[in-house]
Amino acid sequence: MTVRFGGLAALSMVNFEVKRDEVCAIIGPNGAGKSTFFNCLTGVLKPTSGRILFNGEDITALPSNAISRKGIARSYQITNVMPNATALENVRIAAQSRRHGWNMISHHSAFPDINEKAEAALQLVGLLEKADQLAANLSHGEQRNLEIGIALATEPTLLCLDEPTAGMSAAETHDTVQLIRRIANNLTILIVEHDMQVVMELCHRITVLHYGEILADGTPEEIRRNPKVQEVYLKT
Ligand SMILES: Nc1ncnc2c1ncn2[C@@H]1O[C@H](COP(=O)(O)OP(=O)(O)OP(=O)(O)O)[C@@H](O)[C@H]1O
Ligand SMILES: [Mg+2]
C-alpha cells in the first residue's frame, strides 16, 4: 500500500505479510511510517492506494469498529486510556464493544460474561489487583499495560502494539516484555518498538521501514548483520 499526505509519501508501495502466530517487529527511524502503517491496518486511516487483506478478506474499506470486530486490536504510541474510569471499566467497555457495540447505557451487571472477560484481560496484564483504581492514578507503566489489556478485551487474533515500552523504566520494560511473551500464545503480534533489545528478544521477524519503504526484512540475526540496516538505523 501507499499512503500520501499531500506531497509526502509516508508509505510507498509497502508489501508486507504476517503469518498467523508470528511475533513481528516493525522498526525504523522517526517518521519512517510505522504508526501510519498501524493506522491503516486498524482503519484509522485509509491508504491512498493498495489493499489490506486479513485472513484473505479485503478489509481496506472497513471502518475501525468493523476491523476491531474482525479481530484486529491495537495500542497507541501515546497512552490512550480513559483516565476517569477505573481499570476494570476501561477493559469492560472494550470487551462489550466486541459483543454488543458501544452501548454505554446498559448496566454492566447485565453482562456477567463481559465482567469475566474484562477481569481475565486485567489478569493477563497483571492489573487485576488494581481493578477498582482510576486509570489516572495508575503509574505510566501500568497505564501502558492497561492499554494492552483494553486491546486484549476485544478478543483479537492480531494485536498491534505501537511502542509498548515507550517511557518505561528498565524494570517496567522487562515486565512488559514478559507480559507480551505470555500473551503471544495463540495471538499474532505486530510490534513497533525503538528498544532494540526488546525487539531482538521478542520477535521472530523484523521489518525495517525507512522513509516509507521497506529497507530490509528478516530474522533478528539477519537484521543485526545487515549492513544497510546498520548504516541507517543501528549505527549509534
Ligand atoms: N495525519 C498526518 N498528516 C500529515 N502528515 C502525517 C500524518 N501522519 C503522519 N504524517 C507524516 O508521515 C510520516 C510518517 O509518520 P509516522 O507517524 O507514521 O512515523 P513513525 O515511523 O511512526 O515515527 P515515530 O517513530 O516518530 O513514531 C512523517 O513524516 C509524519 O510527519
Ligand atoms: Mg510512530
PDB file of N, CA, C and O and ligand atoms in Angstrom, residues 5 8 10 29-36 77 163 194, ligand 1:
ATOM      1  N   PHE A   5       0.444  12.019   2.245  1.00  0.00           N
ATOM      2  CA  PHE A   5      -0.092  13.223   2.898  1.00  0.00           C
ATOM      3  C   PHE A   5       0.383  14.389   2.042  1.00  0.00           C
ATOM      4  O   PHE A   5       1.544  14.792   2.146  1.00  0.00           O
ATOM      5  N   LEU A   8       3.945  14.263   0.506  1.00  0.00           N
ATOM      6  CA  LEU A   8       4.797  13.328   1.239  1.00  0.00           C
ATOM      7  C   LEU A   8       4.241  11.900   1.148  1.00  0.00           C
ATOM      8  O   LEU A   8       3.066  11.675   1.439  1.00  0.00           O
ATOM      9  N   ALA A  10       4.177   8.844   3.026  1.00  0.00           N
ATOM     10  CA  ALA A  10       4.509   8.270   4.339  1.00  0.00           C
ATOM     11  C   ALA A  10       4.772   6.774   4.222  1.00  0.00           C
ATOM     12  O   ALA A  10       5.576   6.214   4.957  1.00  0.00           O
ATOM     13  N   PRO A  29      13.599   4.630  11.791  1.00  0.00           N
ATOM     14  CA  PRO A  29      13.790   5.941  12.416  1.00  0.00           C
ATOM     15  C   PRO A  29      12.477   6.715  12.547  1.00  0.00           C
ATOM     16  O   PRO A  29      11.469   6.346  11.938  1.00  0.00           O
ATOM     17  N   ASN A  30      12.484   7.784  13.297  1.00  0.00           N
ATOM     18  CA  ASN A  30      11.309   8.655  13.440  1.00  0.00           C
ATOM     19  C   ASN A  30      10.813   9.068  12.068  1.00  0.00           C
ATOM     20  O   ASN A  30      11.607   9.415  11.195  1.00  0.00           O
ATOM     21  N   GLY A  31       9.494   9.008  11.903  1.00  0.00           N
ATOM     22  CA  GLY A  31       8.905   9.450  10.641  1.00  0.00           C
ATOM     23  C   GLY A  31       8.973   8.421   9.529  1.00  0.00           C
ATOM     24  O   GLY A  31       8.616   8.705   8.389  1.00  0.00           O
ATOM     25  N   ALA A  32       9.419   7.198   9.838  1.00  0.00           N
ATOM     26  CA  ALA A  32       9.578   6.169   8.806  1.00  0.00           C
ATOM     27  C   ALA A  32       8.237   5.684   8.258  1.00  0.00           C
ATOM     28  O   ALA A  32       8.174   5.117   7.166  1.00  0.00           O
ATOM     29  N   GLY A  33       7.154   5.887   9.042  1.00  0.00           N
ATOM     30  CA  GLY A  33       5.834   5.450   8.573  1.00  0.00           C
ATOM     31  C   GLY A  33       5.227   4.326   9.407  1.00  0.00           C
ATOM     32  O   GLY A  33       4.198   3.765   9.036  1.00  0.00           O
ATOM     33  N   LYS A  34       5.821   4.032  10.554  1.00  0.00           N
ATOM     34  CA  LYS A  34       5.391   2.886  11.364  1.00  0.00           C
ATOM     35  C   LYS A  34       3.960   3.067  11.906  1.00  0.00           C
ATOM     36  O   LYS A  34       3.129   2.171  11.785  1.00  0.00           O
ATOM     37  N   SER A  35       3.712   4.223  12.514  1.00  0.00           N
ATOM     38  CA  SER A  35       2.369   4.450  13.066  1.00  0.00           C
ATOM     39  C   SER A  35       1.340   4.581  11.945  1.00  0.00           C
ATOM     40  O   SER A  35       0.191   4.138  12.085  1.00  0.00           O
ATOM     41  N   THR A  36       1.752   5.175  10.830  1.00  0.00           N
ATOM     42  CA  THR A  36       0.868   5.279   9.671  1.00  0.00           C
ATOM     43  C   THR A  36       0.442   3.881   9.208  1.00  0.00           C
ATOM     44  O   THR A  36      -0.721   3.644   8.880  1.00  0.00           O
ATOM     45  N   GLN A  77       0.697   4.708  20.422  1.00  0.00           N
ATOM     46  CA  GLN A  77       2.034   5.177  20.789  1.00  0.00           C
ATOM     47  C   GLN A  77       1.946   6.073  22.021  1.00  0.00           C
ATOM     48  O   GLN A  77       2.803   6.043  22.888  1.00  0.00           O
ATOM     49  N   GLU A 163       4.909   0.967  20.142  1.00  0.00           N
ATOM     50  CA  GLU A 163       5.884   1.350  21.171  1.00  0.00           C
ATOM     51  C   GLU A 163       5.371   1.069  22.591  1.00  0.00           C
ATOM     52  O   GLU A 163       5.247   1.982  23.413  1.00  0.00           O
ATOM     53  N   HIS A 194      11.200   0.958  19.649  1.00  0.00           N
ATOM     54  CA  HIS A 194      12.517   1.569  19.470  1.00  0.00           C
ATOM     55  C   HIS A 194      13.595   0.839  20.254  1.00  0.00           C
ATOM     56  O   HIS A 194      14.767   0.927  19.928  1.00  0.00           O
TER      57      HIS A 194
HETATM   58  N1  LIG B   1      -2.083  12.831   9.628  1.00  0.00           N
HETATM   59  C1  LIG B   1      -0.939  13.216   9.049  1.00  0.00           C
HETATM   60  N2  LIG B   1      -0.883  14.299   8.237  1.00  0.00           N
HETATM   61  C2  LIG B   1       0.255  14.669   7.628  1.00  0.00           C
HETATM   62  N3  LIG B   1       1.431  14.013   7.771  1.00  0.00           N
HETATM   63  C3  LIG B   1       1.447  12.940   8.560  1.00  0.00           C
HETATM   64  C4  LIG B   1       0.270  12.486   9.261  1.00  0.00           C
HETATM   65  N4  LIG B   1       0.595  11.376   9.981  1.00  0.00           N
HETATM   66  C5  LIG B   1       1.899  11.156   9.757  1.00  0.00           C
HETATM   67  N5  LIG B   1       2.420  12.101   8.924  1.00  0.00           N
HETATM   68  C6  LIG B   1       3.805  12.138   8.412  1.00  0.00           C
HETATM   69  O1  LIG B   1       4.081  10.876   7.834  1.00  0.00           O
HETATM   70  C7  LIG B   1       5.394  10.444   8.141  1.00  0.00           C
HETATM   71  C8  LIG B   1       5.332   9.121   8.882  1.00  0.00           C
HETATM   72  O2  LIG B   1       4.792   9.341  10.173  1.00  0.00           O
HETATM   73  P1  LIG B   1       4.570   8.165  11.218  1.00  0.00           P
HETATM   74  O3  LIG B   1       3.898   8.757  12.404  1.00  0.00           O
HETATM   75  O4  LIG B   1       3.912   7.019  10.553  1.00  0.00           O
HETATM   76  O5  LIG B   1       6.080   7.788  11.582  1.00  0.00           O
HETATM   77  P2  LIG B   1       6.643   6.773  12.679  1.00  0.00           P
HETATM   78  O6  LIG B   1       7.525   5.811  11.949  1.00  0.00           O
HETATM   79  O7  LIG B   1       5.536   6.227  13.488  1.00  0.00           O
HETATM   80  O8  LIG B   1       7.562   7.758  13.556  1.00  0.00           O
HETATM   81  P3  LIG B   1       7.874   7.769  15.137  1.00  0.00           P
HETATM   82  O9  LIG B   1       8.988   6.795  15.351  1.00  0.00           O
HETATM   83  O10 LIG B   1       8.317   9.185  15.386  1.00  0.00           O
HETATM   84  O11 LIG B   1       6.613   7.417  15.864  1.00  0.00           O
HETATM   85  C9  LIG B   1       6.031  11.574   8.955  1.00  0.00           C
HETATM   86  O12 LIG B   1       6.753  12.381   8.072  1.00  0.00           O
HETATM   87  C10 LIG B   1       4.834  12.300   9.522  1.00  0.00           C
HETATM   88  O13 LIG B   1       5.133  13.644   9.776  1.00  0.00           O
END
